[in-house]
XYZ file of N, CA, C and O in Angstrom:
684
model
N 35.740 4.241 58.736
C 36.447 4.721 59.920
C 36.054 6.168 60.237
O 35.822 6.500 61.377
N 36.006 7.030 59.185
C 35.654 8.430 59.415
C 34.246 8.565 59.965
O 33.985 9.390 60.831
N 33.321 7.737 59.441
C 31.931 7.797 59.894
C 31.838 7.395 61.367
O 31.160 8.042 62.161
N 32.535 6.347 61.757
C 32.532 5.886 63.148
C 33.112 6.952 64.068
O 32.559 7.229 65.139
N 34.211 7.566 63.647
C 34.827 8.616 64.451
C 33.895 9.813 64.589
O 33.743 10.379 65.677
N 33.225 10.197 63.513
C 32.279 11.321 63.553
C 31.133 11.037 64.508
O 30.737 11.892 65.294
N 30.593 9.832 64.435
C 29.479 9.466 65.326
C 29.945 9.484 66.781
O 29.253 9.986 67.663
N 31.109 8.958 67.028
C 31.660 8.939 68.385
C 31.832 10.358 68.929
O 31.436 10.658 70.055
N 32.409 11.241 68.132
C 32.622 12.631 68.565
C 31.304 13.357 68.808
O 31.147 14.062 69.812
N 30.351 13.198 67.900
C 29.052 13.850 68.066
C 28.299 13.315 69.280
O 27.608 14.063 69.961
N 28.450 12.041 69.568
C 27.750 11.473 70.725
C 28.339 11.963 72.039
O 27.685 11.923 73.070
N 29.575 12.456 72.016
C 30.219 12.935 73.237
C 29.884 14.390 73.548
O 30.085 14.846 74.667
N 29.360 15.155 72.585
C 29.081 16.573 72.813
C 28.154 16.834 73.996
O 28.445 17.709 74.816
N 27.029 16.113 74.137
C 26.185 16.371 75.307
C 26.918 16.134 76.629
O 26.750 16.884 77.585
N 27.754 15.105 76.680
C 28.506 14.826 77.913
C 29.488 15.943 78.207
O 29.660 16.352 79.361
N 30.132 16.470 77.170
C 31.065 17.579 77.367
C 30.338 18.834 77.844
O 30.832 19.578 78.693
N 29.162 19.087 77.299
C 28.384 20.253 77.714
C 27.998 20.146 79.179
O 28.073 21.114 79.929
N 27.590 18.962 79.606
C 27.251 18.776 81.017
C 28.475 18.899 81.901
O 28.414 19.458 82.993
N 29.592 18.405 81.456
C 30.823 18.467 82.249
C 31.290 19.896 82.427
O 31.920 20.229 83.426
N 30.976 20.773 81.475
C 31.393 22.167 81.573
C 30.674 22.886 82.692
O 31.171 23.859 83.244
N 29.481 22.431 83.053
C 28.754 23.023 84.168
C 28.139 24.351 83.828
O 28.084 24.780 82.686
N 27.685 25.029 84.865
C 27.028 26.325 84.719
C 28.053 27.436 84.794
O 28.939 27.407 85.627
N 27.912 28.419 83.966
C 28.830 29.544 83.985
C 28.242 30.718 84.750
O 28.805 31.790 84.752
N 27.125 30.531 85.426
C 26.458 31.617 86.114
C 26.952 31.840 87.521
O 26.407 32.641 88.239
N 27.983 31.137 87.946
C 28.461 31.288 89.314
C 27.622 30.436 90.244
O 26.718 29.737 89.839
N 27.919 30.501 91.499
C 27.156 29.751 92.469
C 28.060 29.034 93.432
O 29.203 29.405 93.619
N 27.519 27.995 94.024
C 28.235 27.265 95.049
C 28.267 25.796 94.708
O 27.267 25.210 94.353
N 29.413 25.216 94.847
C 29.589 23.803 94.569
C 30.008 23.127 95.868
O 30.831 23.624 96.609
N 29.404 21.986 96.129
C 29.763 21.218 97.305
C 31.029 20.429 97.003
O 31.414 20.250 95.857
N 31.697 19.936 98.026
C 32.956 19.219 97.866
C 32.817 18.009 96.938
O 33.707 17.688 96.181
N 31.644 17.370 96.953
C 31.435 16.189 96.113
C 31.099 16.554 94.668
O 30.814 15.683 93.865
N 31.096 17.856 94.330
C 30.878 18.282 92.956
C 29.450 18.648 92.629
O 29.170 19.153 91.552
N 28.506 18.401 93.539
C 27.119 18.756 93.256
C 26.901 20.238 93.525
O 27.529 20.818 94.399
N 26.012 20.830 92.748
C 25.714 22.253 92.922
C 24.634 22.407 93.973
O 23.695 21.612 94.038
N 24.749 23.449 94.787
C 23.718 23.753 95.772
C 22.528 24.345 95.059
O 22.667 25.225 94.236
N 21.358 23.908 95.378
C 20.148 24.474 94.819
C 19.573 25.488 95.799
O 19.652 25.329 96.998
N 18.972 26.550 95.262
C 18.289 27.525 96.103
C 19.207 28.443 96.872
O 18.785 29.095 97.800
N 20.482 28.515 96.524
C 21.384 29.413 97.233
C 22.190 30.197 96.217
O 23.156 29.712 95.667
N 21.760 31.401 95.958
C 22.361 32.213 94.915
C 22.965 33.465 95.543
O 22.274 34.228 96.192
N 24.258 33.641 95.365
C 24.937 34.802 95.933
C 24.933 35.980 94.970
O 25.609 36.961 95.194
N 24.145 35.904 93.897
C 24.179 36.964 92.894
C 23.770 38.305 93.484
O 24.185 39.343 92.994
N 22.988 38.312 94.554
C 22.610 39.585 95.165
C 23.818 40.288 95.766
O 23.807 41.495 95.955
N 24.888 39.539 96.041
C 26.075 40.147 96.632
C 27.020 40.722 95.585
O 27.988 41.358 95.931
N 26.747 40.509 94.287
C 27.689 41.023 93.305
C 27.029 41.746 92.150
O 27.623 41.920 91.117
N 25.800 42.188 92.306
C 25.129 42.945 91.255
C 25.731 44.336 91.159
O 26.185 44.909 92.128
N 25.667 44.901 89.976
C 26.246 46.208 89.739
C 25.621 47.316 90.553
O 26.255 48.318 90.814
N 24.369 47.165 90.983
C 23.718 48.224 91.734
C 23.920 48.075 93.238
O 23.333 48.786 94.020
N 24.776 47.169 93.658
C 25.026 46.936 95.069
C 25.806 48.097 95.671
O 26.720 48.639 95.057
N 25.458 48.462 96.891
C 26.210 49.503 97.598
C 27.634 49.047 97.876
O 28.522 49.864 98.083
N 27.860 47.727 97.853
C 29.203 47.188 98.091
C 30.098 47.321 96.865
O 31.290 47.127 96.955
N 29.521 47.652 95.717
C 30.307 47.788 94.503
C 29.966 46.719 93.497
O 28.892 46.120 93.553
N 30.910 46.474 92.586
C 30.667 45.527 91.509
C 31.986 44.947 91.022
O 33.041 45.516 91.282
N 31.918 43.819 90.304
C 33.149 43.264 89.740
C 33.823 44.320 88.866
O 33.158 45.055 88.139
N 35.144 44.414 88.974
C 35.878 45.422 88.233
C 36.520 44.881 86.967
O 36.681 43.675 86.811
N 36.895 45.793 86.105
C 37.596 45.481 84.866
C 39.095 45.552 85.160
O 39.606 46.604 85.549
N 39.805 44.442 84.957
C 41.238 44.388 85.271
C 42.030 45.457 84.516
O 43.043 45.943 85.014
N 41.562 45.861 83.364
C 42.253 46.888 82.582
C 42.120 48.279 83.215
O 42.867 49.192 82.865
N 41.187 48.423 84.148
C 40.951 49.731 84.779
C 41.449 49.798 86.224
O 41.132 50.741 86.946
N 42.227 48.811 86.647
C 42.755 48.800 88.015
C 43.668 50.001 88.212
O 44.563 50.263 87.416
N 43.409 50.767 89.293
C 44.235 51.939 89.600
C 45.290 51.634 90.655
O 46.262 52.359 90.774
N 45.054 50.568 91.439
C 46.071 50.153 92.412
C 45.763 48.757 92.927
O 44.661 48.255 92.783
N 46.785 48.180 93.541
C 46.663 46.850 94.135
C 46.789 46.994 95.643
O 47.679 47.689 96.137
N 45.885 46.335 96.346
C 45.930 46.313 97.808
C 46.275 44.890 98.217
O 45.558 43.947 97.887
N 47.400 44.749 98.904
C 47.841 43.435 99.347
C 47.284 43.145 100.740
O 47.387 43.980 101.638
N 46.694 41.971 100.880
C 46.141 41.524 102.154
C 46.782 40.205 102.532
O 46.955 39.328 101.678
N 47.100 40.060 103.799
C 47.612 38.790 104.311
C 46.530 38.181 105.189
O 45.916 38.871 106.012
N 46.288 36.902 105.002
C 45.347 36.145 105.817
C 46.162 35.114 106.583
O 47.110 34.544 106.028
N 45.789 34.902 107.850
C 46.502 33.873 108.603
C 45.600 33.256 109.651
O 44.432 33.633 109.776
N 46.135 32.323 110.392
C 45.330 31.551 111.330
C 45.057 32.271 112.651
O 44.444 31.692 113.546
N 45.476 33.538 112.769
C 45.055 34.347 113.916
C 43.658 34.900 113.672
O 43.135 35.635 114.490
N 43.082 34.554 112.525
C 41.743 34.991 112.104
C 41.686 36.504 111.916
O 40.778 37.186 112.363
N 42.690 36.999 111.201
C 42.771 38.428 110.897
C 43.208 38.637 109.458
O 43.911 37.821 108.878
N 42.764 39.769 108.891
C 43.286 40.278 107.626
C 44.278 41.369 107.986
O 44.025 42.168 108.886
N 45.394 41.443 107.288
C 46.356 42.519 107.502
C 46.658 43.149 106.147
O 47.153 42.460 105.266
N 46.306 44.432 105.950
C 45.542 45.299 106.844
C 44.060 44.915 106.837
O 43.589 44.260 105.911
N 43.359 45.361 107.849
C 41.931 45.053 107.929
C 41.069 46.261 107.549
O 39.855 46.123 107.446
N 41.701 47.414 107.363
C 40.972 48.614 106.950
C 41.820 49.412 105.974
O 43.037 49.496 106.139
N 41.162 50.000 104.989
C 41.851 50.882 104.047
C 40.821 51.758 103.361
O 39.618 51.528 103.466
N 41.306 52.778 102.678
C 40.448 53.746 101.996
C 40.573 53.603 100.486
O 41.656 53.321 99.970
N 39.450 53.823 99.795
C 39.436 53.894 98.337
C 38.616 55.110 97.932
O 37.799 55.605 98.700
N 38.830 55.558 96.712
C 38.076 56.693 96.186
C 36.848 56.185 95.431
O 36.893 55.119 94.823
N 35.758 56.956 95.436
C 34.601 56.561 94.633
C 35.011 56.409 93.169
O 35.739 57.237 92.629
N 34.584 55.339 92.544
C 34.925 55.063 91.153
C 36.197 54.262 90.977
O 36.494 53.793 89.878
N 36.954 54.085 92.044
C 38.235 53.389 91.948
C 38.032 51.884 91.734
O 37.140 51.272 92.317
N 38.869 51.316 90.877
C 38.892 49.870 90.657
C 40.182 49.342 91.270
O 41.269 49.801 90.942
N 40.036 48.385 92.170
C 41.150 47.885 92.979
C 41.351 46.397 92.714
O 40.392 45.643 92.575
N 42.608 45.996 92.673
C 42.943 44.572 92.650
C 43.327 44.209 94.083
O 44.245 44.786 94.657
N 42.595 43.264 94.660
C 42.954 42.735 95.964
C 43.851 41.536 95.715
O 43.490 40.620 94.985
N 45.028 41.556 96.316
C 45.981 40.460 96.174
C 46.143 39.849 97.555
O 46.667 40.490 98.463
N 45.637 38.623 97.723
C 45.649 37.968 99.020
C 46.714 36.888 99.086
O 46.936 36.172 98.121
N 47.328 36.795 100.257
C 48.282 35.720 100.524
C 47.845 35.043 101.817
O 47.633 35.706 102.834
N 47.701 33.728 101.767
C 47.315 32.969 102.947
C 48.577 32.411 103.593
O 49.164 31.460 103.100
N 48.979 33.012 104.709
C 50.148 32.554 105.452
C 49.796 31.485 106.481
O 50.659 31.056 107.235
N 48.524 31.080 106.509
C 48.086 30.110 107.505
C 48.240 28.676 107.050
O 48.773 28.385 105.979
N 47.719 27.786 107.880
C 47.770 26.352 107.602
C 46.395 25.807 107.223
O 46.243 24.603 107.010
N 45.396 26.692 107.167
C 44.037 26.309 106.771
C 43.526 27.301 105.723
O 44.041 28.422 105.634
N 42.521 26.909 104.921
C 41.991 27.838 103.912
C 41.330 29.056 104.549
O 40.765 28.968 105.650
N 41.421 30.169 103.849
C 40.737 31.406 104.236
C 40.118 31.989 102.981
O 40.512 31.638 101.865
N 39.160 32.887 103.168
C 38.559 33.541 102.018
C 38.267 34.999 102.295
O 38.250 35.430 103.443
N 38.079 35.733 101.220
C 37.654 37.120 101.302
C 36.349 37.211 100.537
O 36.281 36.818 99.371
N 35.312 37.700 101.205
C 34.008 37.889 100.590
C 33.602 39.340 100.837
O 33.602 39.798 101.981
N 33.282 40.055 99.767
C 32.879 41.454 99.857
C 31.361 41.524 99.856
O 30.706 40.881 99.033
N 30.779 42.323 100.767
C 29.326 42.485 100.823
C 28.920 43.347 101.990
O 29.765 43.844 102.741
N 27.624 43.512 102.176
C 27.133 44.245 103.340
C 27.233 43.334 104.561
O 27.320 42.107 104.430
N 27.186 43.923 105.741
C 27.242 43.127 106.965
C 26.101 42.106 106.981
O 26.304 40.944 107.318
N 24.893 42.535 106.578
C 23.744 41.628 106.567
C 23.974 40.459 105.609
O 23.697 39.306 105.951
N 24.490 40.740 104.408
C 24.761 39.677 103.437
C 25.827 38.720 103.960
O 25.698 37.496 103.824
N 26.873 39.274 104.558
C 27.953 38.443 105.077
C 27.461 37.540 106.207
O 27.786 36.350 106.247
N 26.666 38.086 107.114
C 26.140 37.284 108.218
C 25.209 36.188 107.716
O 25.253 35.057 108.195
N 24.367 36.532 106.733
C 23.449 35.540 106.172
C 24.226 34.407 105.517
O 23.927 33.228 105.713
N 25.247 34.760 104.770
C 26.021 33.727 104.091
C 26.875 32.924 105.074
O 27.052 31.721 104.902
N 27.382 33.578 106.114
C 28.148 32.861 107.140
C 27.279 31.804 107.812
O 27.736 30.686 108.081
N 26.013 32.130 108.067
C 25.093 31.163 108.666
C 24.877 29.977 107.728
O 24.837 28.821 108.164
N 24.779 30.247 106.427
C 24.629 29.178 105.441
C 25.885 28.301 105.421
O 25.801 27.079 105.341
N 27.045 28.932 105.512
C 28.308 28.188 105.500
C 28.423 27.286 106.740
O 29.018 26.220 106.672
N 27.859 27.734 107.873
C 27.886 26.898 109.085
C 27.140 25.592 108.838
O 27.549 24.532 109.302
N 26.035 25.677 108.074
C 25.219 24.493 107.800
C 25.834 23.612 106.719
O 25.591 22.423 106.683
N 26.600 24.239 105.785
C 27.176 23.512 104.655
C 28.645 23.882 104.487
O 29.023 24.584 103.557
N 29.509 23.433 105.400
C 30.912 23.855 105.386
C 31.725 23.390 104.186
O 32.806 23.905 103.947
N 31.224 22.443 103.401
C 31.959 21.939 102.237
C 31.728 22.798 100.987
O 32.242 22.496 99.927
N 30.960 23.872 101.123
C 30.601 24.731 100.005
C 31.834 25.392 99.395
O 32.722 25.837 100.105
N 31.889 25.424 98.048
C 32.939 26.157 97.340
C 32.287 27.340 96.645
O 31.160 27.239 96.186
N 33.002 28.453 96.560
C 32.453 29.656 95.951
C 32.909 29.855 94.516
O 34.037 29.534 94.179
N 32.035 30.444 93.731
C 32.358 30.792 92.346
C 31.645 32.096 91.996
O 30.824 32.151 91.106
N 31.923 33.141 92.740
C 31.312 34.451 92.532
C 32.418 35.489 92.432
O 33.484 35.339 93.028
N 32.201 36.580 91.705
C 33.261 37.579 91.518
C 33.614 38.373 92.782
O 34.660 38.996 92.823
N 32.755 38.361 93.804
C 33.042 39.100 95.031
C 33.657 38.219 96.116
O 33.763 38.632 97.263
N 34.086 37.020 95.754
C 34.622 36.080 96.737
C 35.818 35.331 96.180
O 35.851 35.015 95.002
N 36.761 35.039 97.071
C 37.879 34.186 96.685
C 38.302 33.365 97.895
O 38.339 33.870 99.013
N 38.579 32.098 97.654
C 39.121 31.210 98.677
C 40.589 30.994 98.347
O 40.942 30.738 97.196
N 41.439 31.114 99.368
C 42.881 30.949 99.173
C 43.356 29.840 100.107
O 43.215 29.930 101.327
N 43.905 28.805 99.520
C 44.401 27.667 100.301
C 45.695 28.019 101.021
O 46.376 28.985 100.658
N 46.071 27.238 102.041
C 47.296 27.515 102.801
C 48.518 27.662 101.900
O 48.713 26.874 100.977
N 49.295 28.710 102.153
C 50.515 28.947 101.397
C 50.304 29.463 99.984
O 51.258 29.676 99.257
N 49.060 29.689 99.595
C 48.751 30.125 98.240
C 48.461 31.624 98.187
O 48.323 32.280 99.212
N 48.361 32.141 96.964
C 48.029 33.541 96.708
C 46.846 33.581 95.761
O 46.622 32.638 95.001
N 46.101 34.667 95.799
C 44.970 34.822 94.891
C 44.545 36.267 94.835
O 44.989 37.088 95.634
N 43.692 36.580 93.905
C 43.261 37.954 93.776
C 41.886 38.080 93.166
O 41.371 37.145 92.565
N 41.313 39.256 93.357
C 40.072 39.605 92.699
C 40.080 41.095 92.432
O 40.790 41.858 93.090
N 39.311 41.502 91.427
C 39.243 42.900 91.020
C 37.838 43.408 91.343
O 36.840 42.780 90.981
N 37.777 44.548 92.038
C 36.499 45.091 92.489
C 36.466 46.590 92.249
O 37.459 47.292 92.452
N 35.303 47.089 91.835
C 35.119 48.523 91.634
C 34.170 49.062 92.691
O 33.149 48.444 93.000
N 34.520 50.209 93.212
C 33.710 50.910 94.205
C 33.131 52.159 93.520
O 33.734 53.220 93.558
N 31.969 52.031 92.852
C 31.489 53.100 91.974
C 30.956 54.343 92.678
O 30.876 55.390 92.065
N 30.595 54.246 93.936
C 29.993 55.400 94.597
C 30.493 55.538 96.031
O 30.968 54.593 96.627
N 30.358 56.758 96.545
C 30.741 57.010 97.940
C 29.664 56.399 98.829
O 28.599 56.972 99.004
N 29.921 55.215 99.350
C 28.931 54.499 100.148
C 29.237 54.546 101.635
O 28.481 54.001 102.421
N 30.342 55.146 102.004
C 30.740 55.114 103.405
C 31.658 53.941 103.639
O 32.849 54.023 103.410
N 31.088 52.788 104.027
C 31.898 51.623 104.343
C 31.379 50.390 103.617
O 30.176 50.155 103.555
N 32.296 49.622 103.063
C 31.994 48.326 102.463
C 32.728 47.295 103.302
O 33.895 47.485 103.654
N 32.054 46.220 103.629
C 32.628 45.206 104.505
C 33.155 44.012 103.721
O 32.737 43.756 102.599
N 34.074 43.294 104.339
C 34.534 42.013 103.802
C 34.852 41.111 104.984
O 35.079 41.579 106.101
N 34.807 39.807 104.735
C 35.028 38.842 105.814
C 35.453 37.506 105.230
O 35.275 37.247 104.040
N 36.006 36.673 106.095
C 36.268 35.277 105.764
C 35.053 34.499 106.264
O 34.732 34.547 107.455
N 34.381 33.791 105.355
C 33.170 33.083 105.734
C 33.371 31.590 105.933
O 32.403 30.846 106.053
N 34.632 31.145 106.014
C 34.882 29.770 106.440
C 34.265 29.659 107.839
O 34.436 30.567 108.663
N 33.492 28.608 108.114
C 32.789 28.524 109.394
C 33.672 28.843 110.604
O 34.745 28.279 110.780
N 33.199 29.812 111.396
C 33.867 30.231 112.621
C 34.861 31.363 112.444
O 35.212 32.030 113.412
N 35.326 31.626 111.231
C 36.363 32.641 111.029
C 35.824 34.064 111.209
O 36.447 34.873 111.882
N 34.676 34.375 110.608
C 34.098 35.711 110.778
C 33.769 35.953 112.247
O 34.058 37.023 112.788
N 33.210 34.933 112.885
C 32.841 35.053 114.293
C 34.075 35.256 115.174
O 33.992 35.875 116.235
N 35.226 34.767 114.738
C 36.479 34.924 115.488
C 37.148 36.274 115.208
O 38.187 36.562 115.779
N 36.552 37.078 114.317
C 37.082 38.412 114.065
C 37.763 38.601 112.720
O 38.399 39.631 112.495
N 37.637 37.644 111.810
C 38.282 37.774 110.502
C 37.376 38.596 109.586
O 36.677 38.068 108.715
N 37.400 39.911 109.823
C 36.566 40.872 109.108
C 37.406 42.099 108.760
O 38.462 42.318 109.339
N 36.896 42.875 107.824
C 37.583 44.103 107.451
C 36.632 45.124 106.873
O 35.458 44.816 106.613
N 37.148 46.340 106.674
C 36.314 47.440 106.164
C 37.085 48.228 105.118
O 38.265 48.480 105.278
N 36.336 48.626 104.084
C 36.858 49.513 103.050
C 36.074 50.810 103.187
O 34.844 50.802 103.072
N 36.764 51.915 103.436
C 36.093 53.208 103.515
C 36.128 53.839 102.131
O 37.197 54.054 101.563
N 34.934 54.077 101.565
C 34.800 54.635 100.233
C 34.396 56.098 100.375
O 33.343 56.414 100.881
N 35.266 56.985 99.905
C 34.904 58.397 99.998
C 36.092 59.290 99.900
O 37.212 58.940 99.846
């Protein structure tokens, strides 16, 4: 019995490893398949002018944002100090999903165009969060240098184009 159980458990390890998926982030389609050739890692590298993923233990303040179906973030603009690590706490008061994606305007526009072509895409990157209707969520971000302005937007198809954008003034 022990031998049979051992063989059964060992034979399941490869299946469990595959089920765990990739831990490198990326995009998953609604049907569970991973998108190939679309890597958002350029939007969350430490040398990005937009900043980098922050350490939750170093958060200096929390900024609460409300998302709703008027296609707006409230507030849509705020100031941070260079080096500050912020926890963004989002609440979706709408009836449809919304997201917050931090990046440059060029990166946001490029990704929004990709989302138009593949609207079932799910995000798994530290600079992005999707919040379902009536739900709350958060992410921690560090703004290591005085860059002027860092942008964020909702990249659900049509939302950024409808004005669901915001700015963080770093300085």
